[in-house]
GROMACS .gro file of C-alpha atoms in nm:
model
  394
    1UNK     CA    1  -3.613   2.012   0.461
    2UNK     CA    2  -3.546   1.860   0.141
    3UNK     CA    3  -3.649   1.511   0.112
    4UNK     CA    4  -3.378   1.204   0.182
    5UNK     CA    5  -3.251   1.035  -0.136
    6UNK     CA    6  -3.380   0.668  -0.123
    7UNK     CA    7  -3.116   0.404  -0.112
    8UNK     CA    8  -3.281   0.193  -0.369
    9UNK     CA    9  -3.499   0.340  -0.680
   10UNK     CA   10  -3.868   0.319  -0.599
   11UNK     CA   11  -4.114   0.142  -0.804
   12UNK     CA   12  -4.339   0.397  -0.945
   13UNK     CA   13  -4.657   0.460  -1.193
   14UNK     CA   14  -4.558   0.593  -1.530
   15UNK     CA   15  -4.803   0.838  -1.712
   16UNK     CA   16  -4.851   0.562  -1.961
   17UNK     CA   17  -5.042   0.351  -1.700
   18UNK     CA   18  -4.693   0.140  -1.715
   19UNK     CA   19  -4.461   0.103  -1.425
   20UNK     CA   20  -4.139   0.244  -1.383
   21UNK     CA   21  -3.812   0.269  -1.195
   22UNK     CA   22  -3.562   0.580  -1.270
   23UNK     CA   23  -3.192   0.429  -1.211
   24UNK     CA   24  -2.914   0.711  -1.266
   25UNK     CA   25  -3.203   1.003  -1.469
   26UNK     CA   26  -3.281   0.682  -1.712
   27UNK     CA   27  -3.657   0.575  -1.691
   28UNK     CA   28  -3.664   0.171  -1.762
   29UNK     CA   29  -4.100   0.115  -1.838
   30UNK     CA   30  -4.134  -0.231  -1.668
   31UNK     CA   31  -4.504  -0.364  -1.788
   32UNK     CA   32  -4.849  -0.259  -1.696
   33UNK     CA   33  -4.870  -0.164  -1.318
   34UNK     CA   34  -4.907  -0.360  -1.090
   35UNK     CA   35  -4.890  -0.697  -1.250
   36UNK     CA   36  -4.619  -0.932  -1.116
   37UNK     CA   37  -4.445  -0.937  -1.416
   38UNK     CA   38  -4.368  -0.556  -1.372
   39UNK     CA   39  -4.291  -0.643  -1.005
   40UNK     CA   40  -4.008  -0.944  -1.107
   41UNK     CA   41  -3.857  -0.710  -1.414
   42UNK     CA   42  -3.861  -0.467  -1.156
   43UNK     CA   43  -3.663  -0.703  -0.933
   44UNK     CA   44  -3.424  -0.800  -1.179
   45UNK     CA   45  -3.297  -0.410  -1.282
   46UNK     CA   46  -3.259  -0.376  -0.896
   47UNK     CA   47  -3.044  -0.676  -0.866
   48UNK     CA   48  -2.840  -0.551  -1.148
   49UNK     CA   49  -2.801  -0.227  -1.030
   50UNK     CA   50  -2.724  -0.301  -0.697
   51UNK     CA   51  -2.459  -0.605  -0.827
   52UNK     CA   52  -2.284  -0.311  -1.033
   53UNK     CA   53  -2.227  -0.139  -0.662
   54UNK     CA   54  -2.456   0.097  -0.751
   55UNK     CA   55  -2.234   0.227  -1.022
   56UNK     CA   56  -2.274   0.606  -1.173
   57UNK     CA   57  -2.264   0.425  -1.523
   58UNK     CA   58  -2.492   0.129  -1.472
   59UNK     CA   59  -2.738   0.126  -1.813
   60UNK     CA   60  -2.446   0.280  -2.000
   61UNK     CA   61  -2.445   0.126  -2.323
   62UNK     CA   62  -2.060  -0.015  -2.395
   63UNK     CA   63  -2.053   0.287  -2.714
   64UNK     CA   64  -2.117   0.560  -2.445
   65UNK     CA   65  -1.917   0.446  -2.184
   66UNK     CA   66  -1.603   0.684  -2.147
   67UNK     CA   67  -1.238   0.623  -1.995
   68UNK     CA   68  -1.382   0.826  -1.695
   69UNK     CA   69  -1.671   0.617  -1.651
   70UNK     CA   70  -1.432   0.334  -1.638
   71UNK     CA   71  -1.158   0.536  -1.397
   72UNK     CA   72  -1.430   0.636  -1.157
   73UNK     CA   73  -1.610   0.255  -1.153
   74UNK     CA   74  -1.285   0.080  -1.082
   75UNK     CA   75  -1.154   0.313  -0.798
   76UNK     CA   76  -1.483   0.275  -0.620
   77UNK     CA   77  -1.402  -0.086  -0.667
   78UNK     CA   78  -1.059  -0.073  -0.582
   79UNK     CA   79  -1.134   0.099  -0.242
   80UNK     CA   80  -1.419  -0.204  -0.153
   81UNK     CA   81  -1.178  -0.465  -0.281
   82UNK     CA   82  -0.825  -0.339  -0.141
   83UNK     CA   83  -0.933  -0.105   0.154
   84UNK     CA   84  -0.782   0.260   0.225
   85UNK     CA   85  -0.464   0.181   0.431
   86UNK     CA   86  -0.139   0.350   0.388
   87UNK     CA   87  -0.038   0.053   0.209
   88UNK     CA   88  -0.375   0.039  -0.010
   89UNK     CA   89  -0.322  -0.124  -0.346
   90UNK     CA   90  -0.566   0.131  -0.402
   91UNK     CA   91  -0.297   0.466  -0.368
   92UNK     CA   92  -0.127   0.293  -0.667
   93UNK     CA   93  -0.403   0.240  -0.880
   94UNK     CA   94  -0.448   0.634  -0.842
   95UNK     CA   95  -0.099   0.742  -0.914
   96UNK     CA   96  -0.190   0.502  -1.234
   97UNK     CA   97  -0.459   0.661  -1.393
   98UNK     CA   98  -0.380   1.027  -1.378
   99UNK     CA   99  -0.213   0.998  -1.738
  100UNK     CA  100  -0.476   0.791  -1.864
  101UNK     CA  101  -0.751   1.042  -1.724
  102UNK     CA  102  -0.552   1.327  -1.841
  103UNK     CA  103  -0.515   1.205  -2.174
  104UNK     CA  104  -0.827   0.976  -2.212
  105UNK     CA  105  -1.083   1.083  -1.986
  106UNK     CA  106  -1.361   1.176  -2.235
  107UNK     CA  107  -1.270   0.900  -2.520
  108UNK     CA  108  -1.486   0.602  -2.534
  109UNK     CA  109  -1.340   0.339  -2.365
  110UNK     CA  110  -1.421   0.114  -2.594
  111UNK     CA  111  -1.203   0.225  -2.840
  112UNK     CA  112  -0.900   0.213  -2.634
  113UNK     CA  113  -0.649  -0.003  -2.819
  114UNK     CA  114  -0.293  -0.066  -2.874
  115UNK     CA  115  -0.186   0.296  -2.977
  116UNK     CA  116  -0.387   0.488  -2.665
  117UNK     CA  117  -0.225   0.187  -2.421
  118UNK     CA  118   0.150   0.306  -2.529
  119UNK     CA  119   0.063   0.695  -2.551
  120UNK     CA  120   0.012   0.633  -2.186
  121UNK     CA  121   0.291   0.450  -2.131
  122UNK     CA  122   0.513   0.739  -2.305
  123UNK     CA  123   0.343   0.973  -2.034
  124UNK     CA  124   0.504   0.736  -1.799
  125UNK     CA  125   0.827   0.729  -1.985
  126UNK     CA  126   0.838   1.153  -2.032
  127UNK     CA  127   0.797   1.161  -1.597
  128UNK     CA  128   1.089   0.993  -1.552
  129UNK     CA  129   0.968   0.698  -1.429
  130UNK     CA  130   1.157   0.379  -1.414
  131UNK     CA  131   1.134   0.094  -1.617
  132UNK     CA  132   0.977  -0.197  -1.401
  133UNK     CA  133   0.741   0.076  -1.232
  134UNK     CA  134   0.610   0.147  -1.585
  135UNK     CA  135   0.553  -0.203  -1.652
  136UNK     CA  136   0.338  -0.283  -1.291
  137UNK     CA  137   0.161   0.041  -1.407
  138UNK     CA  138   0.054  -0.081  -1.746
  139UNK     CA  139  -0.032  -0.412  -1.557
  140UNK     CA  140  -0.248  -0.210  -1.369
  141UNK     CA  141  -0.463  -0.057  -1.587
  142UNK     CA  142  -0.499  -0.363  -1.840
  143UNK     CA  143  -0.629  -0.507  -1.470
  144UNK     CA  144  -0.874  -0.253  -1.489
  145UNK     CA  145  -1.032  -0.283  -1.882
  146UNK     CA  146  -1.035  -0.666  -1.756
  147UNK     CA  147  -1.260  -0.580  -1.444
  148UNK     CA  148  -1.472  -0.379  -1.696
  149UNK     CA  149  -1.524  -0.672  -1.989
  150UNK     CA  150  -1.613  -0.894  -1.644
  151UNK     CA  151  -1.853  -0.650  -1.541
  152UNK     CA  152  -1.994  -0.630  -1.858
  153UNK     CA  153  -1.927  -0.288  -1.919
  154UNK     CA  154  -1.721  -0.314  -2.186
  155UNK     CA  155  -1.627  -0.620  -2.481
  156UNK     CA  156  -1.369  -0.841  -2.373
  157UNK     CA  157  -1.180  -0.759  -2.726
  158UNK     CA  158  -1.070  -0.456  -2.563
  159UNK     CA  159  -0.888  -0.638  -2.311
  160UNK     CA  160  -0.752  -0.931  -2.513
  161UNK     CA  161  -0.557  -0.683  -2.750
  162UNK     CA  162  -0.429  -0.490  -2.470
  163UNK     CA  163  -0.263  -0.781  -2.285
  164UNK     CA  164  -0.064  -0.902  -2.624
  165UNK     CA  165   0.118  -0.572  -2.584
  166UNK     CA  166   0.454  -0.665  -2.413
  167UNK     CA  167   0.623  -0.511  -2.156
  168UNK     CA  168   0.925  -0.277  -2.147
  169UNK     CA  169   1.246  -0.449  -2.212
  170UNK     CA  170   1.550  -0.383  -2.042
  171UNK     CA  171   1.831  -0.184  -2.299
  172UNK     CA  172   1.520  -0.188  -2.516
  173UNK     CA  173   1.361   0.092  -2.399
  174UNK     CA  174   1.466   0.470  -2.332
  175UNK     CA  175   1.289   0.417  -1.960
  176UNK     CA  176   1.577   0.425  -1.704
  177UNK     CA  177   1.628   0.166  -1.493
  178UNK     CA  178   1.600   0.136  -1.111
  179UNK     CA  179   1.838   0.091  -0.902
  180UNK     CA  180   1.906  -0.241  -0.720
  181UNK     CA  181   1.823  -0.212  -0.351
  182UNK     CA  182   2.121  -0.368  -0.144
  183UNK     CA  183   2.239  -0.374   0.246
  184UNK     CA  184   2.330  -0.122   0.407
  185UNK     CA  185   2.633  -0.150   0.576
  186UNK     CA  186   2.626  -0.212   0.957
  187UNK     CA  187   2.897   0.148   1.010
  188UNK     CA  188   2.633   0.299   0.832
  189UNK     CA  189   2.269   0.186   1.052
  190UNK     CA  190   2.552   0.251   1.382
  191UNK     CA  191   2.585   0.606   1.236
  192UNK     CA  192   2.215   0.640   1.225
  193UNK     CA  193   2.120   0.497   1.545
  194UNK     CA  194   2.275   0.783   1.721
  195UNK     CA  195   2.106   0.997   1.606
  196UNK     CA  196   1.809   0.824   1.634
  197UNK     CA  197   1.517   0.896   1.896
  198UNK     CA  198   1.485   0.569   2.117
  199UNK     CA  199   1.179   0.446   2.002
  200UNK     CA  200   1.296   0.458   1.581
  201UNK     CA  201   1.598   0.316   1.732
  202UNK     CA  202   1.437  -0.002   1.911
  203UNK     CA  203   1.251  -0.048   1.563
  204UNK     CA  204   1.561  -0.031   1.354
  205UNK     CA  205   1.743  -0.302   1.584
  206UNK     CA  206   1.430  -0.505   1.575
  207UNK     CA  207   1.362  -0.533   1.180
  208UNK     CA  208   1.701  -0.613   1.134
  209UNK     CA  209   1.687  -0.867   1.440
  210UNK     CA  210   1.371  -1.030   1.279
  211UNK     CA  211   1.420  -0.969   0.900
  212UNK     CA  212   1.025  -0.833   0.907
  213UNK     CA  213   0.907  -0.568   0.645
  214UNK     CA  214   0.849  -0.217   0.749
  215UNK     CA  215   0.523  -0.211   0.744
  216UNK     CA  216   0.489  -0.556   0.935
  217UNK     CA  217   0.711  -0.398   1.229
  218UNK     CA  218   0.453  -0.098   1.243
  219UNK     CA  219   0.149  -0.298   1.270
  220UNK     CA  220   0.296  -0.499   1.565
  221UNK     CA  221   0.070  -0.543   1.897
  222UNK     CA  222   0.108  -0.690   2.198
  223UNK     CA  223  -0.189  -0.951   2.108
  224UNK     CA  224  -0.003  -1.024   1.814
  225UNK     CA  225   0.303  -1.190   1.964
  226UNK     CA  226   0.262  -1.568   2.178
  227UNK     CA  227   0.541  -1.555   2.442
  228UNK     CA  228   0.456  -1.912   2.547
  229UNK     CA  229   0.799  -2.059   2.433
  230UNK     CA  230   1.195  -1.899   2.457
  231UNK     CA  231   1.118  -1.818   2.107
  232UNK     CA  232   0.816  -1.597   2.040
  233UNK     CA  233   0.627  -1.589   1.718
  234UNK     CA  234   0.414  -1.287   1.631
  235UNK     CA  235   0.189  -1.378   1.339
  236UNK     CA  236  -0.024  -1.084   1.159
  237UNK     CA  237  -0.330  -1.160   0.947
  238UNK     CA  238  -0.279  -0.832   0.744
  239UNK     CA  239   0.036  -0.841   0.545
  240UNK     CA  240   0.172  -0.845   0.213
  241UNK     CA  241   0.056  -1.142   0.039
  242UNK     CA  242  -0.228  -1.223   0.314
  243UNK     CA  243  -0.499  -1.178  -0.031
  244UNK     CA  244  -0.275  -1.513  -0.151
  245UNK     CA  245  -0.356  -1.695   0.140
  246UNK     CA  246  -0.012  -1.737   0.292
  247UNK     CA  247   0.051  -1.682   0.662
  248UNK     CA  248   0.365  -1.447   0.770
  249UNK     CA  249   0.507  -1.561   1.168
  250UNK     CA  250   0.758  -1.326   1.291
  251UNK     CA  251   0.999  -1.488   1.505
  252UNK     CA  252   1.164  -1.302   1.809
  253UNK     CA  253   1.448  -1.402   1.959
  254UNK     CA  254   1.616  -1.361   2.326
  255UNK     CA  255   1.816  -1.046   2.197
  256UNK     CA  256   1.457  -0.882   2.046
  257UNK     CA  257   1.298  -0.977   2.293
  258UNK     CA  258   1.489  -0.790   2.537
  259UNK     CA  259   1.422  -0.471   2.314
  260UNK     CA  260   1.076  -0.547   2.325
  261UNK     CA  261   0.971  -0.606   2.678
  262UNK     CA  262   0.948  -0.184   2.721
  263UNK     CA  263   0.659  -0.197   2.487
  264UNK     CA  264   0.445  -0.474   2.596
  265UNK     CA  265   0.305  -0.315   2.880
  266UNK     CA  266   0.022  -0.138   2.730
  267UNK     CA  267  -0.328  -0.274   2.591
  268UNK     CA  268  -0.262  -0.566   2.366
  269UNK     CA  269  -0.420  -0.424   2.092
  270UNK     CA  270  -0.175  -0.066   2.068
  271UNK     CA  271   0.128  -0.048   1.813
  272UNK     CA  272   0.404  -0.149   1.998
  273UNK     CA  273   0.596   0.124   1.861
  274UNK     CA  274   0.422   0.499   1.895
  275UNK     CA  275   0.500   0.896   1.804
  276UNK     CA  276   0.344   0.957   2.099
  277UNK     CA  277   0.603   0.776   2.313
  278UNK     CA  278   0.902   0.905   2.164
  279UNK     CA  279   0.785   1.280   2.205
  280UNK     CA  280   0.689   1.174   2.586
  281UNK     CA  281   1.037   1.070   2.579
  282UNK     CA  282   1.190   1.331   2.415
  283UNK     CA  283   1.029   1.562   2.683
  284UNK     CA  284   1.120   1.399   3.000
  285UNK     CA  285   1.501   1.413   2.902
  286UNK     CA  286   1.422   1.760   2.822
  287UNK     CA  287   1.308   1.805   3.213
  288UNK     CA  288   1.577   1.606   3.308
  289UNK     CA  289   1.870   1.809   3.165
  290UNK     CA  290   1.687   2.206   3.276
  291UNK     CA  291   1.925   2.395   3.433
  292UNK     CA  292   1.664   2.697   3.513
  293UNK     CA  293   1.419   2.624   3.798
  294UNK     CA  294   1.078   2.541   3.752
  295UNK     CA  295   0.925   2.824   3.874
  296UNK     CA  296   1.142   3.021   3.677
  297UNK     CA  297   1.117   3.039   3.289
  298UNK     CA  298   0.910   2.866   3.046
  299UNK     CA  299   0.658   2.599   3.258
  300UNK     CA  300   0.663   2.235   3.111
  301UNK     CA  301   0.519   2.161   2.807
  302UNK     CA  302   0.548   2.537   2.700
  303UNK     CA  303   0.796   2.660   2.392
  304UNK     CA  304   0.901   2.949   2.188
  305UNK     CA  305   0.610   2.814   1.953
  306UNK     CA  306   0.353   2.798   2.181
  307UNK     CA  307   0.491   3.174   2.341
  308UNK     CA  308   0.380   3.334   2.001
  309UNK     CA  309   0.088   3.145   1.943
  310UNK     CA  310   0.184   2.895   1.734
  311UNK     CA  311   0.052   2.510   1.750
  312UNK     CA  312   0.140   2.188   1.606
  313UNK     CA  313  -0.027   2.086   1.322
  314UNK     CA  314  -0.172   1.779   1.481
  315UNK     CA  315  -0.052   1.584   1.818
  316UNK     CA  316   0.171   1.314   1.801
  317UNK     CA  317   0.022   0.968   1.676
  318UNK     CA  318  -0.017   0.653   1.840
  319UNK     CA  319   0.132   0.443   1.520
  320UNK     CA  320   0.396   0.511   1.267
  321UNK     CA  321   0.311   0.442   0.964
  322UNK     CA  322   0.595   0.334   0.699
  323UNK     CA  323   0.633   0.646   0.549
  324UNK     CA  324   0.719   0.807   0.872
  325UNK     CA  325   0.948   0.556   0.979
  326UNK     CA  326   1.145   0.601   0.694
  327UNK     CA  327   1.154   0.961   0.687
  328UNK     CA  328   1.327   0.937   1.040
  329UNK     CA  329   1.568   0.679   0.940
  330UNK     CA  330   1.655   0.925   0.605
  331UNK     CA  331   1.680   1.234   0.845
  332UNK     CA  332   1.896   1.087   1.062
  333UNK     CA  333   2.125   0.891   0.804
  334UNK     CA  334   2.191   1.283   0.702
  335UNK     CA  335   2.266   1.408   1.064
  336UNK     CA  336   2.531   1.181   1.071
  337UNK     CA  337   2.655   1.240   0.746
  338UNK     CA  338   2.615   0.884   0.606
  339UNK     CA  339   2.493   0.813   0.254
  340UNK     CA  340   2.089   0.785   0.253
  341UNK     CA  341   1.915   0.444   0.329
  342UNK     CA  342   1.624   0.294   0.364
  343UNK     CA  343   1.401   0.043   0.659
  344UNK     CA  344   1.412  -0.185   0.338
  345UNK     CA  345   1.759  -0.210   0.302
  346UNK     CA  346   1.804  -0.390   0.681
  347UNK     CA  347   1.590  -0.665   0.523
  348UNK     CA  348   1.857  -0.700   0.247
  349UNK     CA  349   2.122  -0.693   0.525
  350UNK     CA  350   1.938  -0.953   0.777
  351UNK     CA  351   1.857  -1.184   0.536
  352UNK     CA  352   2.216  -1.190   0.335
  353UNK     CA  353   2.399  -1.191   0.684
  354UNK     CA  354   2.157  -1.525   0.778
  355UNK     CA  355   2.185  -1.723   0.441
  356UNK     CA  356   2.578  -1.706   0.504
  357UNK     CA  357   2.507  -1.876   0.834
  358UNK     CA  358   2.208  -2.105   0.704
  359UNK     CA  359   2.179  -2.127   0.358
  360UNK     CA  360   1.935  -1.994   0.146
  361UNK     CA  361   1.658  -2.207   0.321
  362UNK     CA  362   1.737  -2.045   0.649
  363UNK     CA  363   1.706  -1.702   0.475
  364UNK     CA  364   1.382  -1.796   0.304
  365UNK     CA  365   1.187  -1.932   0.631
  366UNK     CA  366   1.305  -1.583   0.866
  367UNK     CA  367   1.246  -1.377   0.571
  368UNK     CA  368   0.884  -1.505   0.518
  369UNK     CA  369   0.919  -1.574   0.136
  370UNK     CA  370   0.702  -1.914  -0.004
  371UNK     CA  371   0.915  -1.885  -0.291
  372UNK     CA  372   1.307  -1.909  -0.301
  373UNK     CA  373   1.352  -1.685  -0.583
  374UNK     CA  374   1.250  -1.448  -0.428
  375UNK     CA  375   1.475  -1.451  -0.148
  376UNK     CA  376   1.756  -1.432  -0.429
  377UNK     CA  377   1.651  -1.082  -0.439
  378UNK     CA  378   1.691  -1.023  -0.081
  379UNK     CA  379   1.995  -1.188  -0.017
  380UNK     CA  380   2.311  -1.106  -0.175
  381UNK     CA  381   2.520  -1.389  -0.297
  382UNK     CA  382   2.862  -1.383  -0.062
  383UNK     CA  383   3.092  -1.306  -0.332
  384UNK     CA  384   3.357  -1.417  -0.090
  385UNK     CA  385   3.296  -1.772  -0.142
  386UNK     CA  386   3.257  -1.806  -0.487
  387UNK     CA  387   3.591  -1.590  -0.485
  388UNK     CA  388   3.735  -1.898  -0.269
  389UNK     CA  389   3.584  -2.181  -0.477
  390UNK     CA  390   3.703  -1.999  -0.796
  391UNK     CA  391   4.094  -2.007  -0.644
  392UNK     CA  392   4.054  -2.331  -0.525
  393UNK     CA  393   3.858  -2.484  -0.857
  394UNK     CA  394   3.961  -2.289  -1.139
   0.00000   0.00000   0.00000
């Protein structure tokens, strides 16, 4: 058997009589051996290796340290720093660097400057991607050569220059623009939730009930939500800005909590909302409406698939995830034959339909924003009362 790879580089004897330590095939001589100032140099590389999270380019000098050095260091931090999830800052970091990889990979990185920074921005520009994407893109990777000059991998000149270079500018740029998001209208999400299965129907009515993100309505457990008072509040540790220390309560009402008392009997720490249970579901109505007897035709569980061998690629899951969610939201907007929409777009609806009734405060509080800007994004101004103040003013 071959022998296991140590964790940590062993200190050794060199042929010199020195010692030695071999970090990533480099051999770093420490001092005669055996002496304890071999011992405490020794100490000190191991420190600095193991600080650099054991890094594939750790000893690199800042000259011979390539774009891919720098590509494959910062994922690996990315991944410790942001996790894996679905909703990983670390997927977008990814998408991020292909062009720069692609077009960069084996440059030094310390010569990446002004003119390399918009070649990969072109790249950006030639895929059709939209303007502001572009921009949190760029962001992105000067993020990245500002990790490196931290880390000491690379001088911070490299990142100073790159941050003077401004963003894309709207009608300034031949990047197109995206489009506003906006509510979707309630004939529309009616449309859709017939043709719906019940348990992507319960979710739509609740995200629009509670103005919650789709990704915070997917997370949801029992043990989440405190049913002490006639209001419940579901607070979740993971959520968008949880990394800026802000809390995000979810507050239920008597009309979602009605929708919601089906899925809290379970263990408190399953989704509330699961693939799983809508197939179950899906099944049992099937049972319920068969005409042929059951010991006649196909047994239970058993279809034309299955009959000529066929399987599903994997059994149904015990939590959507927001990409799923969507897709059955988008796939039933086009049963019905309404225009497409998205989970987002209820957020736009419930928060624009509550700052009519409360103000903008109102809007701000449900919609879990700590900034009311931002909830100027969210919720469309009511054009029918500046429409009345204009008559009545002007």
């Amino acid at each position: 058997m071959p022998r296991p790879k140590s964790e940590i580089p062993s200190y050794r004897k060199h042929s010199s009589g020195q010692a030695r330590v071999t970090i990533n095939g480099r051999d770093y001589l420490l001092g005669p051996h055996g002496t304890q100032a071999s011992k405490r140099e020794y100490d000190r590389l191991i420190a600095e290796y193991l600080g650099s999270g054991r890094s594939s380019s750790y000893g690199t000098e800042p000259e011979a340290y390539l774009v891919g050095h720098l590509i494959l260091d910062y994922l690996q931090h990315a991944k410790d720093y942001y996790g894996t999830g679905v909703t990983s800052e670390l997927h977008r970091i990814k998408s991020g660097c292909k062009p720069l990889k692609s077009l960069y990979a084996t440059q030094r990185a310390v010569d990446f400057g002004p003119i390399q920074f918009k070649a990969v921005r072109q790249a950006f520009i030639d895929n059709d991607q939209c303007r502001t994407g572009i921009n949190a893109q760029m962001k992105r990777l000067a993020r990245m050569f500002k990790w490196a000059a931290g880390e000491g991998k690379l001088p911070a000149a490299v990142y100073d220059t790159l941050r003077l270079i401004p963003s894309l500018r709207r009608g300034r740029t031949e990047a197109k623009e995206s489009k506003p998001v906006k509510p979707v209208p309630a004939d529309v999400v009616a449309a859709t939730l017939a043709k719906l299965n019940p348990v992507v129907a319960d979710m739509v009515r609740v995200q629009f009930l509670t103005c919650c993100r789709p990704g915070e309505l997917c997370k949801l457990t029992p043990a989440m939500i405190d049913r002490t008072g006639d209001v419940w509040v579901a607070t979740l540790d993971d959520h968008k800005t949880a990394h800026h220390g802000h809390t995000r309560a979810i507050f239920i009402g008597p009309k979602c909590q009605e929708i919601l008392t089906g899925y809290l009997d379970r263990d408190p720490t399953e989704r509330l909302f699961r693939p799983c249970d809508a197939i179950s579901m899906k099944r049992a109505k099937a049972k319920a409406n068969r005409t042929t007897p059951m010991n006649q035709g196909n047994r239970a569980g058993y279809s034309e698939n299955s009959r000529k061998g066929k399987r599903a690629k994997r059994a149904p899951g015990i939590a959507y995830r927001t990409c799923e969610y969507g897709q059955a939201v988008r796939r039933a907007a086009k049963q019905a034959g309404v225009e497409h929409w998205a989970p987002n777009q209820l957020r736009h609806s419930r928060a624009t339909e509550i700052r009519k009734l409360f103000g903008l405060e109102g809007s701000q509080v449900i919609a879990g924003h700590a900034k009311a800007d931002v909830t100027q994004v969210y919720a469309e101004r009511d054009s029918e009362r500046a429409i009345e103040i204009a008559r009545k003013a002007g």
